[in-house]
Coordinates of C-alpha atoms and ligand atoms in Angstrom, one line a residue:
Chain A
M271 CA 12.0 -18.4 -3.3
I272 CA 11.8 -15.9 -0.4
Q273 CA 14.6 -16.0 2.2
A274 CA 14.7 -14.0 5.4
R275 CA 17.9 -13.9 7.5
G276 CA 17.8 -12.2 10.9
L277 CA 15.1 -9.9 9.6
T278 CA 14.2 -7.4 12.3
K279 CA 12.0 -4.3 12.4
R280 CA 11.6 -2.0 15.3
Y281 CA 9.2 0.9 15.4
G282 CA 10.5 3.0 18.2
H283 CA 10.8 0.7 21.1
R284 CA 8.3 -1.8 19.7
T285 CA 9.9 -4.8 18.0
A286 CA 7.5 -5.8 15.3
V287 CA 9.7 -8.5 13.7
D288 CA 12.5 -10.1 15.7
H289 CA 15.4 -11.8 14.0
A290 CA 13.1 -13.8 11.6
D291 CA 14.7 -16.6 9.6
F292 CA 12.6 -18.5 7.2
T293 CA 12.5 -19.7 3.7
V294 CA 9.5 -19.9 1.4
R295 CA 9.9 -22.4 -1.4
P296 CA 8.4 -22.8 -4.8
G297 CA 5.7 -25.3 -5.5
H298 CA 3.9 -25.0 -2.2
V299 CA 1.4 -22.8 -0.5
T300 CA 3.3 -21.6 2.5
G301 CA 1.0 -20.3 5.2
F302 CA 2.3 -17.4 7.3
L303 CA 0.3 -17.9 10.5
G304 CA 0.2 -15.8 13.6
P305 CA -2.3 -13.8 15.6
N306 CA -3.1 -10.2 14.9
G307 CA -0.1 -8.0 15.7
A308 CA 2.4 -10.8 15.3
G309 CA 4.3 -9.0 12.6
K310 CA 3.0 -10.7 9.4
S311 CA 2.2 -7.5 7.5
T312 CA 5.4 -5.9 8.6
T313 CA 7.4 -8.9 7.3
M314 CA 5.6 -8.7 4.0
R315 CA 6.2 -5.0 3.7
M316 CA 9.9 -5.6 4.2
I317 CA 9.9 -8.3 1.6
L318 CA 8.6 -5.8 -0.9
G319 CA 11.1 -3.1 0.1
L320 CA 8.3 -0.8 1.5
D321 CA 9.6 -0.9 5.0
R322 CA 13.3 -0.9 5.6
P323 CA 14.6 -3.6 8.0
T324 CA 16.2 -2.4 11.2
S325 CA 18.7 -5.2 10.7
G326 CA 18.9 -8.4 8.8
D327 CA 17.7 -8.8 5.2
V328 CA 15.3 -10.6 3.0
T329 CA 15.7 -11.6 -0.6
V330 CA 13.4 -12.8 -3.4
G331 CA 15.1 -15.2 -5.8
G332 CA 18.4 -14.2 -4.2
R333 CA 18.0 -10.5 -4.7
R334 CA 16.7 -7.7 -2.5
Y335 CA 13.4 -6.4 -3.9
P336 CA 14.5 -3.0 -4.9
E337 CA 17.2 -4.6 -7.1
L338 CA 14.6 -6.4 -9.2
G339 CA 14.6 -4.9 -12.7
A340 CA 10.9 -5.4 -13.4
P341 CA 9.5 -6.4 -9.9
L342 CA 5.9 -7.1 -11.0
R343 CA 7.2 -9.8 -13.3
E344 CA 9.0 -11.5 -10.4
V345 CA 6.7 -10.9 -7.4
G346 CA 3.0 -10.3 -7.3
A347 CA 1.6 -9.1 -4.0
L348 CA -1.7 -8.3 -2.5
L349 CA -1.2 -6.3 0.7
D350 CA -4.2 -4.1 1.0
A351 CA -7.1 -4.5 -1.4
K352 CA -8.1 -0.9 -1.0
A353 CA -4.7 0.4 -2.1
V354 CA -6.0 1.9 -5.3
H355 CA -7.0 5.4 -6.3
P356 CA -10.8 5.3 -6.0
G357 CA -11.3 7.7 -9.0
R358 CA -9.4 5.5 -11.4
S359 CA -11.1 2.6 -13.2
A360 CA -9.9 -0.9 -12.6
R361 CA -8.6 -1.2 -16.2
N362 CA -6.6 2.0 -15.9
H363 CA -5.3 1.0 -12.6
L364 CA -3.9 -2.1 -14.1
R365 CA -2.7 -0.3 -17.2
C366 CA -0.5 2.0 -15.0
L367 CA 1.0 -0.9 -13.2
A368 CA 1.6 -2.9 -16.5
Q369 CA 3.2 0.1 -18.2
S370 CA 5.6 0.7 -15.3
N371 CA 7.0 -2.8 -15.7
G372 CA 6.9 -3.0 -19.4
I373 CA 4.2 -5.6 -19.3
P374 CA 2.2 -5.9 -22.6
E375 CA -1.2 -4.2 -22.1
R376 CA -3.2 -7.1 -23.5
R377 CA -2.3 -8.8 -20.2
V378 CA -4.6 -6.3 -18.4
D379 CA -7.6 -7.7 -20.1
E380 CA -6.4 -11.3 -19.5
V381 CA -6.1 -10.8 -15.7
L382 CA -9.4 -8.8 -15.6
A383 CA -11.1 -11.9 -17.2
L384 CA -9.2 -14.2 -14.9
V385 CA -10.6 -12.5 -11.8
G386 CA -14.0 -11.9 -13.3
L387 CA -14.0 -8.1 -13.3
E388 CA -14.4 -7.5 -17.1
S389 CA -17.9 -6.1 -16.7
V390 CA -16.8 -3.4 -14.3
A391 CA -13.4 -2.8 -15.7
G392 CA -14.3 0.7 -16.9
K393 CA -15.9 1.8 -13.6
P394 CA -14.0 3.8 -10.9
S395 CA -13.0 1.4 -8.2
R396 CA -14.6 3.7 -5.6
G397 CA -17.9 1.7 -6.1
F398 CA -16.3 -1.7 -5.7
S399 CA -17.3 -4.1 -2.9
L400 CA -14.7 -5.5 -0.7
G401 CA -14.7 -8.7 -2.7
M402 CA -14.3 -6.8 -6.0
G403 CA -11.4 -4.8 -4.5
Q404 CA -9.8 -8.0 -3.5
R405 CA -10.2 -9.4 -7.0
L406 CA -8.7 -6.2 -8.4
G407 CA -5.7 -6.6 -6.0
I408 CA -5.3 -10.2 -7.1
A409 CA -5.5 -9.1 -10.8
A410 CA -2.6 -6.7 -10.1
A411 CA -0.6 -9.4 -8.4
L412 CA -1.0 -11.8 -11.4
L413 CA -0.3 -9.0 -13.9
G414 CA 3.3 -9.8 -14.5
D415 CA 2.8 -13.6 -14.4
P416 CA 5.3 -13.7 -11.5
P417 CA 6.9 -16.9 -10.1
V418 CA 6.5 -15.5 -6.5
L419 CA 3.1 -14.5 -5.1
M420 CA 2.3 -13.0 -1.7
F421 CA -1.1 -12.4 -0.2
D422 CA -1.7 -10.7 3.2
E423 CA -4.9 -11.9 4.8
P424 CA -6.6 -12.4 1.4
V425 CA -9.8 -13.9 2.7
N426 CA -10.6 -11.2 5.3
G427 CA -14.2 -10.0 4.8
L428 CA -14.9 -12.3 1.8
D429 CA -18.0 -14.3 1.3
P430 CA -17.7 -18.1 1.3
E431 CA -17.7 -18.1 -2.5
G432 CA -14.8 -15.6 -2.7
I433 CA -12.9 -17.6 0.0
L434 CA -13.2 -20.8 -2.0
W435 CA -12.1 -19.0 -5.1
I436 CA -9.0 -17.6 -3.5
R437 CA -8.1 -20.9 -1.9
N438 CA -8.3 -22.7 -5.3
L439 CA -6.4 -19.9 -7.0
M440 CA -3.5 -20.2 -4.5
R441 CA -3.4 -24.0 -4.8
N442 CA -3.3 -23.8 -8.6
L443 CA -0.6 -21.2 -8.5
A444 CA 1.5 -23.4 -6.3
A445 CA 0.7 -26.4 -8.5
E446 CA 2.2 -24.4 -11.4
G447 CA 5.4 -24.4 -9.6
R448 CA 5.2 -20.9 -8.1
T449 CA 6.1 -19.7 -4.7
V450 CA 2.9 -18.8 -2.8
F451 CA 3.2 -17.1 0.6
V452 CA -0.1 -16.3 2.3
S453 CA -0.7 -14.8 5.7
S454 CA -3.6 -15.4 7.9
H455 CA -4.6 -15.3 11.6
L456 CA -7.3 -17.9 10.8
M457 CA -6.4 -21.4 11.7
S458 CA -9.1 -23.1 9.6
E459 CA -8.1 -21.2 6.6
M460 CA -4.5 -22.2 6.9
A461 CA -5.4 -25.8 7.6
L462 CA -7.3 -25.9 4.3
T463 CA -4.9 -24.0 2.1
A464 CA -1.3 -24.3 3.2
D465 CA 0.9 -27.3 3.0
H466 CA 3.9 -25.5 4.6
L467 CA 3.8 -23.2 7.6
V468 CA 5.8 -20.4 8.9
V469 CA 4.4 -19.6 12.3
I470 CA 5.1 -16.2 13.9
G471 CA 4.2 -14.9 17.3
R472 CA 5.3 -11.5 18.8
G473 CA 7.6 -11.0 15.8
R474 CA 9.5 -14.3 16.4
I475 CA 9.4 -17.2 14.0
L476 CA 8.2 -20.1 16.1
A477 CA 8.1 -22.8 13.4
D478 CA 9.1 -23.2 9.7
T479 CA 7.9 -26.6 8.8
G480 CA 5.4 -28.8 6.9
M481 CA 1.8 -28.6 8.0
R482 CA 1.6 -32.3 9.0
D483 CA 5.0 -32.2 10.8
F484 CA 3.9 -29.1 12.6
I485 CA 0.8 -30.7 13.9
D486 CA 2.5 -33.9 14.8
A487 CA 5.3 -32.1 16.6
N488 CA 3.1 -29.8 18.6
A489 CA -0.1 -31.8 19.4
T490 CA -0.7 -35.4 20.2
S491 CA -3.4 -37.5 18.6
H492 CA -5.7 -39.3 21.0
V493 CA -8.7 -41.7 21.1
L494 CA -12.2 -40.6 21.9
V495 CA -14.0 -43.3 23.9
R496 CA -17.7 -43.3 24.7
T497 CA -19.1 -45.9 27.1
P498 CA -22.0 -45.9 29.6
Q499 CA -19.4 -47.2 32.1
A500 CA -16.9 -44.3 31.9
G501 CA -16.6 -44.1 35.6
H502 CA -15.1 -47.6 35.6
L503 CA -13.2 -47.7 32.3
G504 CA -11.5 -44.4 32.9
P505 CA -9.5 -45.4 36.0
L506 CA -8.7 -48.7 34.4
L507 CA -7.1 -47.0 31.4
A508 CA -5.4 -44.4 33.5
A509 CA -3.8 -47.2 35.5
R510 CA -2.0 -48.3 32.4
D511 CA -0.1 -45.0 32.3
W512 CA -2.4 -43.6 29.6
R513 CA -3.5 -40.0 30.2
V514 CA -7.3 -39.8 30.4
E515 CA -9.4 -36.7 30.2
V516 CA -13.1 -36.7 30.9
E517 CA -15.4 -34.5 28.9
A518 CA -18.5 -33.0 30.3
D519 CA -20.7 -35.6 28.6
Q520 CA -18.6 -38.4 30.2
A521 CA -16.7 -39.1 26.9
L522 CA -13.1 -40.0 27.5
R523 CA -10.1 -38.7 25.7
V524 CA -7.2 -41.1 26.0
Y525 CA -3.7 -40.1 25.1
G526 CA -0.8 -42.5 24.5
A527 CA -2.8 -45.5 23.5
S528 CA -4.1 -46.8 20.2
A529 CA -7.8 -47.6 19.5
D530 CA -6.9 -51.3 19.3
Q531 CA -5.3 -51.3 22.8
I532 CA -8.2 -49.5 24.3
G533 CA -10.7 -51.8 22.6
D534 CA -8.9 -54.8 23.8
V535 CA -8.9 -53.5 27.4
A536 CA -12.6 -52.8 27.2
A537 CA -13.3 -56.2 25.8
D538 CA -11.2 -58.0 28.4
H539 CA -13.2 -56.4 31.1
G540 CA -16.6 -56.7 29.4
F541 CA -17.3 -52.9 28.9
R542 CA -19.7 -51.7 26.3
L543 CA -18.2 -49.2 23.9
H544 CA -20.5 -46.8 22.0
E545 CA -17.7 -45.0 20.3
L546 CA -14.0 -45.6 19.8
S547 CA -12.5 -43.1 17.4
P548 CA -8.9 -42.0 16.9
V549 CA -8.7 -38.2 16.7
Q550 CA -6.1 -36.4 14.7
P551 CA -5.1 -33.2 16.4
S552 CA -6.0 -30.0 14.6
L553 CA -3.7 -27.2 13.5
E554 CA -5.5 -25.1 16.1
E555 CA -4.5 -27.4 18.9
A556 CA -0.9 -27.5 17.7
F557 CA -0.9 -23.8 17.4
M558 CA -2.3 -23.2 20.8
Q559 CA 0.3 -25.5 22.4
L560 CA 3.1 -23.8 20.6
T561 CA 2.0 -20.2 21.1
G562 CA 0.3 -20.6 24.4
D563 CA 2.3 -17.8 25.9
T564 CA 3.3 -15.9 22.8
V565 CA -0.2 -15.1 21.6
E566 CA -1.1 -11.5 22.3
Y567 CA -4.6 -11.5 21.2
H568 CA -7.5 -13.9 21.7
A569 CA -11.0 -13.5 20.4
G570 CA -12.2 -14.2 23.9
G571 CA -11.9 -17.3 26.0
P572 CA -9.0 -18.5 28.1
A573 CA -5.5 -18.4 26.7
R574 CA -5.1 -22.1 26.7
P575 CA -6.7 -25.2 28.1
A576 CA -6.3 -25.4 31.8
A577 CA -5.1 -28.7 32.9
G578 CA -3.8 -31.8 31.2
S579 CA -2.9 -30.6 27.8
G580 CA 0.6 -29.4 28.4
D581 CA 3.3 -30.5 26.1
G582 CA 5.0 -32.5 28.9
P583 CA 4.6 -36.2 29.1
P584 CA 1.3 -37.5 30.5
A585 CA 1.3 -37.6 34.3
A586 CA 2.4 -41.2 35.1
G587 CA -0.1 -43.2 37.0
G588 CA -2.2 -40.1 37.6
G589 CA -5.9 -40.6 38.2
L590 CA -8.7 -38.8 36.5
P591 CA -8.5 -35.1 36.4
Q592 CA -10.8 -33.6 38.9
A593 CA -12.8 -31.4 36.5
P594 CA -13.3 -31.7 32.8
P595 CA -11.1 -29.2 31.1
P596 CA -12.8 -26.2 29.6
P597 CA -13.2 -26.4 25.8
P598 CA -10.1 -25.2 24.0
P599 CA -10.3 -21.6 22.9
T600 CA -11.0 -20.5 19.4
I601 CA -9.2 -17.8 17.6
G602 CA -12.1 -16.4 15.5
D603 CA -12.4 -19.8 14.0
D604 CA -14.8 -22.4 13.2
L605 CA -12.7 -25.4 14.1
H606 CA -14.0 -27.2 17.2
G607 CA -11.6 -28.2 19.9
G608 CA -11.6 -31.9 19.2
G609 CA -10.0 -31.7 15.9
H610 CA -10.8 -33.8 12.9
R611 CA -12.0 -37.3 13.4
A612 CA -9.7 -39.5 11.5
Chain B
M975 CA -11.2 -20.8 -11.3
S976 CA -9.1 -21.6 -14.3
T977 CA -5.4 -22.0 -14.0
A978 CA -4.7 -20.1 -17.2
T979 CA -2.2 -17.6 -15.9
T980 CA -0.4 -17.9 -19.2
A981 CA 1.8 -20.4 -17.6
T982 CA 5.4 -19.6 -18.1
A983 CA 6.8 -23.1 -18.3
G984 CA 8.5 -24.2 -15.2
T985 CA 8.2 -20.9 -13.4
A986 CA 10.5 -21.3 -10.5
E987 CA 12.8 -18.4 -9.8
P988 CA 13.3 -15.0 -11.3
D989 CA 15.5 -15.2 -14.3
P990 CA 18.1 -12.5 -14.2
G991 CA 17.8 -12.3 -18.0
R992 CA 14.3 -11.1 -17.8
P993 CA 13.6 -7.6 -19.2
R994 CA 14.2 -4.6 -17.0
A995 CA 11.6 -1.8 -16.8
S996 CA 13.1 1.3 -18.4
F997 CA 12.6 4.9 -17.2
A998 CA 10.4 5.4 -20.3
D999 CA 8.1 2.7 -18.9
V1000 CA 7.8 4.5 -15.6
L1001 CA 7.2 7.8 -17.4
R1002 CA 4.4 6.2 -19.5
S1003 CA 2.9 4.8 -16.3
E1004 CA 2.9 8.1 -14.6
W1005 CA 1.4 9.8 -17.6
T1006 CA -1.4 7.2 -17.6
K1007 CA -1.9 7.8 -13.9
I1008 CA -2.2 11.6 -14.1
I1009 CA -4.6 11.5 -17.0
T1010 CA -6.9 8.8 -15.6
V1011 CA -8.0 10.5 -12.5
P1012 CA -10.8 13.1 -12.8
S1013 CA -9.1 15.4 -10.2
T1014 CA -6.3 16.3 -12.7
F1015 CA -8.9 17.6 -15.2
W1016 CA -10.8 19.5 -12.6
T1017 CA -7.9 21.2 -10.9
L1018 CA -6.4 22.2 -14.3
L1019 CA -9.7 23.5 -15.4
A1020 CA -10.2 25.4 -12.2
G1021 CA -6.7 26.9 -12.3
S1022 CA -7.1 27.9 -15.9
L1023 CA -10.5 29.5 -15.4
V1024 CA -9.3 31.5 -12.4
V1025 CA -6.1 32.8 -14.0
I1026 CA -7.8 33.5 -17.4
G1027 CA -11.0 34.8 -15.8
F1028 CA -9.2 37.1 -13.4
S1029 CA -6.9 38.4 -16.1
V1030 CA -9.9 39.6 -18.0
L1031 CA -11.7 40.9 -14.9
W1032 CA -8.6 42.9 -13.9
A1033 CA -8.2 44.2 -17.4
F1034 CA -11.7 45.6 -17.0
A1035 CA -10.8 47.0 -13.6
F1036 CA -7.9 48.8 -15.1
T1037 CA -9.8 50.2 -18.1
S1038 CA -12.7 51.4 -16.0
T1039 CA -10.4 53.2 -13.5
Y1040 CA -7.7 54.3 -15.9
D1041 CA -9.1 57.8 -16.3
Q1042 CA -9.0 58.5 -12.6
L1043 CA -5.4 57.3 -12.2
S1044 CA -2.5 59.7 -11.6
P1045 CA 0.1 59.8 -14.3
D1046 CA 2.5 58.0 -12.0
A1047 CA 0.1 55.2 -11.4
R1048 CA -0.6 55.1 -15.1
A1049 CA 3.0 54.6 -15.8
D1050 CA 3.0 51.5 -13.6
V1051 CA 0.3 49.8 -15.6
A1052 CA 1.9 47.3 -17.9
P1053 CA 0.1 45.1 -20.5
T1054 CA 0.8 42.2 -18.2
S1055 CA -0.5 43.9 -15.0
P1056 CA -3.9 42.1 -15.1
M1057 CA -2.4 38.7 -15.5
Q1058 CA 0.2 39.3 -12.8
I1059 CA -2.7 39.8 -10.3
A1060 CA -4.6 36.9 -11.8
F1061 CA -1.6 34.6 -11.4
Y1062 CA -1.4 35.6 -7.7
F1063 CA -4.9 34.3 -7.2
G1064 CA -4.8 31.3 -9.5
M1065 CA -1.3 29.8 -9.0
V1066 CA -2.2 28.0 -5.7
I1067 CA -4.6 25.8 -7.7
F1068 CA -1.8 24.5 -9.8
G1069 CA 0.0 23.9 -6.6
V1070 CA -3.0 21.8 -5.5
L1071 CA -2.6 19.6 -8.5
G1072 CA 1.1 19.1 -7.5
V1073 CA 0.0 18.2 -4.0
L1074 CA -2.7 15.8 -5.2
V1075 CA -0.7 13.7 -7.5
V1076 CA 1.3 12.5 -4.5
T1077 CA -1.0 12.8 -1.5
A1078 CA -3.8 11.0 -3.3
E1079 CA -1.4 8.1 -3.5
Y1080 CA -0.6 8.3 0.2
T1081 CA -4.2 8.7 1.4
T1082 CA -5.6 5.9 -0.7
G1083 CA -2.7 3.5 -0.1
M1084 CA -1.9 3.5 -3.8
M1085 CA 1.7 4.6 -2.8
R1086 CA 2.5 1.1 -1.6
T1087 CA 1.2 -0.4 -4.8
S1088 CA 3.2 2.1 -6.8
L1089 CA 6.4 1.5 -4.9
T1090 CA 5.9 -2.2 -5.3
A1091 CA 5.9 -1.7 -9.0
V1092 CA 8.7 0.9 -9.0
P1093 CA 10.8 0.2 -5.9
R1094 CA 13.6 2.5 -6.9
R1095 CA 12.2 5.7 -5.3
P1096 CA 14.3 8.3 -7.0
V1097 CA 13.1 6.8 -10.4
Y1098 CA 9.5 6.9 -9.3
L1099 CA 9.7 10.5 -8.0
A1100 CA 11.6 11.7 -11.0
A1101 CA 9.1 10.2 -13.4
K1102 CA 6.2 11.7 -11.4
A1103 CA 7.9 15.1 -11.4
L1104 CA 8.7 15.1 -15.1
V1105 CA 5.1 14.2 -16.0
L1106 CA 3.6 16.7 -13.7
G1107 CA 6.0 19.4 -14.7
G1108 CA 5.3 18.6 -18.4
V1109 CA 1.6 18.7 -18.1
V1110 CA 1.5 21.9 -16.1
L1111 CA 4.0 23.5 -18.4
V1112 CA 1.9 22.9 -21.4
V1113 CA -1.4 23.9 -19.8
G1114 CA 0.4 26.8 -18.0
E1115 CA 1.7 28.2 -21.3
A1116 CA -1.7 27.9 -22.8
V1117 CA -3.2 29.7 -19.8
S1118 CA -0.6 32.4 -19.8
F1119 CA -0.9 33.2 -23.5
L1120 CA -4.7 33.1 -23.4
S1121 CA -4.7 35.3 -20.3
F1122 CA -2.4 37.8 -22.1
F1123 CA -4.4 37.9 -25.4
L1124 CA -7.8 38.2 -23.7
S1125 CA -6.7 40.9 -21.3
Q1126 CA -5.1 42.8 -24.2
A1127 CA -8.4 42.8 -26.0
V1128 CA -9.9 44.5 -23.0
L1129 CA -7.0 46.9 -22.4
A1130 CA -7.2 47.9 -26.1
T1131 CA -10.4 49.8 -25.4
K1132 CA -8.3 52.4 -23.5
D1133 CA -5.3 52.0 -25.8
I1134 CA -3.1 50.6 -23.0
S1135 CA -2.7 47.2 -24.5
G1136 CA 0.7 45.8 -25.6
S1137 CA 1.9 43.1 -27.8
L1138 CA 4.3 40.2 -27.6
G1139 CA 6.8 42.3 -29.5
D1140 CA 7.0 44.9 -26.8
P1141 CA 10.2 44.8 -24.6
G1142 CA 10.1 41.9 -22.1
V1143 CA 6.5 40.9 -22.9
L1144 CA 7.1 37.7 -24.6
R1145 CA 9.5 36.6 -21.9
A1146 CA 6.9 37.6 -19.3
V1147 CA 4.1 35.6 -20.9
A1148 CA 6.1 32.6 -21.8
G1149 CA 7.7 32.7 -18.4
G1150 CA 4.3 32.6 -16.8
G1151 CA 3.8 28.9 -17.9
V1152 CA 7.3 28.0 -16.6
Y1153 CA 6.4 29.7 -13.3
L1154 CA 3.2 27.6 -12.9
A1155 CA 5.1 24.4 -13.7
L1156 CA 7.7 25.2 -11.0
I1157 CA 4.9 25.9 -8.6
A1158 CA 3.4 22.5 -9.2
L1159 CA 6.8 20.9 -8.7
M1160 CA 7.4 22.7 -5.4
A1161 CA 3.9 21.6 -4.3
L1162 CA 4.8 18.0 -5.3
G1163 CA 7.8 18.2 -3.0
I1164 CA 5.7 19.6 -0.2
G1165 CA 3.1 16.8 -0.8
V1166 CA 5.8 14.2 -0.5
I1167 CA 7.0 15.6 2.8
V1168 CA 3.6 16.3 4.4
R1169 CA 1.7 13.3 2.8
H1170 CA -1.7 14.5 3.8
T1171 CA -3.7 16.5 1.2
A1172 CA -5.1 19.2 3.5
G1173 CA -1.9 19.7 5.4
A1174 CA 0.1 20.0 2.2
V1175 CA -2.4 22.4 0.6
V1176 CA -2.2 24.6 3.6
V1177 CA 1.6 24.7 3.5
V1178 CA 1.5 25.5 -0.3
F1179 CA -1.0 28.3 0.4
I1180 CA 1.1 29.8 3.2
V1181 CA 4.3 29.6 1.1
L1182 CA 2.8 31.1 -2.0
F1183 CA 0.0 33.3 -0.9
V1184 CA 0.4 34.3 2.7
L1185 CA 4.1 34.9 2.7
G1186 CA 3.7 37.3 -0.3
I1187 CA 1.1 39.3 1.7
V1188 CA 3.2 39.3 4.9
G1189 CA 6.2 40.6 2.8
G1190 CA 4.2 43.7 2.0
F1191 CA 4.1 44.6 5.7
L1192 CA 7.8 44.2 6.4
P1193 CA 9.3 47.5 7.5
G1194 CA 12.2 49.4 6.1
Q1195 CA 14.9 48.7 3.6
W1196 CA 15.6 45.3 5.1
G1197 CA 12.0 44.4 4.8
E1198 CA 11.9 45.3 1.2
T1199 CA 14.9 43.2 0.4
V1200 CA 13.5 40.2 2.3
A1201 CA 10.1 40.7 0.5
K1202 CA 11.8 40.5 -2.9
Y1203 CA 13.1 37.1 -2.1
L1204 CA 9.9 35.6 -0.7
P1205 CA 8.8 32.7 -3.0
S1206 CA 5.9 34.2 -4.8
N1207 CA 7.4 37.6 -5.1
A1208 CA 10.6 36.2 -6.6
G1209 CA 8.7 33.9 -8.9
S1210 CA 6.2 36.4 -10.2
A1211 CA 9.1 38.8 -11.1
I1212 CA 9.1 36.9 -14.4
L1213 CA 5.7 38.3 -15.2
V1214 CA 7.0 41.9 -15.1
P1215 CA 8.1 43.0 -18.6
V1216 CA 10.5 45.8 -17.6
E1217 CA 12.5 45.8 -14.4
Q1218 CA 10.7 47.5 -11.5
S1219 CA 11.9 48.7 -8.1
G1220 CA 11.0 46.4 -5.3
V1221 CA 11.0 43.4 -7.6
L1222 CA 14.0 41.1 -8.5
P1223 CA 15.1 41.2 -12.1
P1224 CA 12.8 38.7 -14.0
W1225 CA 15.3 35.9 -14.7
Q1226 CA 16.9 36.3 -11.4
G1227 CA 13.5 36.1 -9.7
L1228 CA 12.5 33.0 -11.5
A1229 CA 15.9 31.5 -10.8
V1230 CA 15.4 32.1 -7.1
F1231 CA 12.1 30.4 -7.2
A1232 CA 13.6 27.5 -9.1
L1233 CA 16.2 27.2 -6.4
Y1234 CA 13.5 27.1 -3.7
T1235 CA 11.8 24.4 -5.8
A1236 CA 15.0 22.4 -6.1
V1237 CA 15.6 22.6 -2.4
V1238 CA 12.1 21.5 -1.5
C1239 CA 12.3 18.6 -4.0
A1240 CA 15.7 17.5 -2.8
A1241 CA 14.4 17.5 0.8
A1242 CA 11.4 15.6 -0.4
L1243 CA 13.6 13.0 -2.1
A1244 CA 15.7 12.6 1.0
V1245 CA 12.7 11.9 3.3
F1246 CA 11.0 9.8 0.6
Q1247 CA 14.1 7.6 0.4
S1248 CA 14.6 7.1 4.1
R1249 CA 11.0 6.7 5.2
D1250 CA 8.9 3.5 5.3
A1251 CA 6.2 3.7 2.7
Ligands
ADP797 N1 4.1 1.7 10.9 C1 4.1 1.2 12.2 N2 4.5 2.0 13.2 C2 4.5 1.5 14.5 N3 4.2 0.3 14.8 C3 3.8 -0.6 13.9 C4 3.8 -0.2 12.5 N4 3.4 -1.2 11.7 C5 3.2 -2.2 12.6 N5 3.4 -1.9 13.9 C6 3.3 -2.7 15.1 O1 4.1 -3.9 14.8 C7 3.4 -5.0 15.3 C8 3.2 -6.0 14.1 O2 2.2 -5.5 13.3 P1 1.7 -6.2 12.0 O3 2.9 -6.5 11.1 O4 0.7 -5.3 11.3 O5 1.1 -7.5 12.5 P2 0.1 -8.6 11.8 O6 0.1 -8.3 10.3 O7 0.7 -9.9 12.1 O8 -1.3 -8.4 12.4 C9 2.1 -4.5 15.9 O9 2.3 -4.4 17.3 C10 1.9 -3.2 15.3 O10 1.2 -2.4 16.2
MG798 MG1 -1.6 -7.7 9.1

């Protein structure tokens, strides 16, 4: 269990982490989600005692990191995959770490096998690819068989196979009852791996909640309706106090109504429906709504959808929006704006 | 991906009863670290070759010019004279090793990994210093004795060689290894403070090499006194078998150098403790 209380870090005048309170519990993959520069790495360095908090504190299993007797047996961390001496072999790198914490040296070969690096274990890590370096970092994290694991942006620069491998590894570690804390600025990655979320923006903790709860609390599900008579059905639905948005292709997004209700209205008035599908909001939508004005960095595109997707109640009795809203922005991500079809 | 991470049953929270890493564990780790990077071998080899090689070369220089020397100058030639000069040229290389063991960790990012494994920084630094000091002491003694014996073989051709039994010679030769170990430790401290390899090497070079030369240009009585206390002048006093004017007494000189080393290392520990890694 990782517990932060009022954790704050200032670099000069810049506040990197601002009174962060959160708890990371065992048995889950807890995603640490926030855009670049939000303070994720700084928080993780403070957890590991590398950076000293300006104020507040953070404990692992109830103790501050430097007080841990054999820290690698209690916390495994992957901060930066390149944090190894390039002239030292992978095996020797792990041997140094094992010895420093009184970990039996046979464990070195176990973790090398676990991450699939046996064949290059004797080679200097200078020649390692990014993926191999990442695996070596993970081997080091697993060395002490620790109950708490932390990974800072572990999938950055990995190929799809490596990403899948890490994702499964983290899930398995959590399933074994361990505490798994993984940071990412990639929405899709978080949506696939984490079941609990700590969301950070500009150093502030914006949410500390379950993945589903987070999405439900911060984005609304809606129903996608396709009909050749959108121009007629749309105003009819809007007249019932349901918020209606029109897509460029004349598809309607209806908020505040169930598919059954919409289907009934359409049938009562004799409209043809070509599609009627409930849409679950995506993590991305929820995130954008929450952080709309805390996000510092966007990979292009407008900061948030223009009209109609505010978190306020749908405009009562409002007509159709004048123009279709621009597609929601993406944060270097492959999720499309409409979320997952349920 | 298998889940076989030797599941510790019901891993939940750190158990306070779990074993603590001992100082011996950290020492062992630092020993493995220093012997598993090629740069250790190469710097030690380079330092050894320069000191031993120059000792022999300067012994030849002495024997070939001995006949032309004035009686006064002849009196100044001690059996350890060639190695004194050789140390002056070679000692910086042992300093480079001291710098590298820590700056290589900073520049590669290994420092963060190391401090995650050993978060108590004084423990980490003490283990590093002990291992480095030990390695350089052993190699330094070997270098010092080899330098002495090989240069004596050359000096013997002019009958100006000495032996370990001569007054102060054993102390001078054995002290040479200690001096090199102290140099490495001082450089370690400088490396911790500066963090960058090139910058730290430049500082070591200035402290050991340049200051010694500058000292020779200081005017007057005052200048001579200051020169005696400059780091490399004080430290190399241990290599002089019989007390000489313009040089601190051997033990006192080495003690002064050890004091400088202690001050640098204390400063290094202070910044190392307070700084973010
Ligand atoms: N050592 C440092 N010195 C000064 N500013 C820093 C330092 N480390 C991080 N920062 C700043 O703190 C903020 C948070 O950075 P970081 O924790 O790396 O964010 P993230 O990992 O979420 O991308 C950034 O604005 C960054 O520029
Ligand atoms: Mg980061």
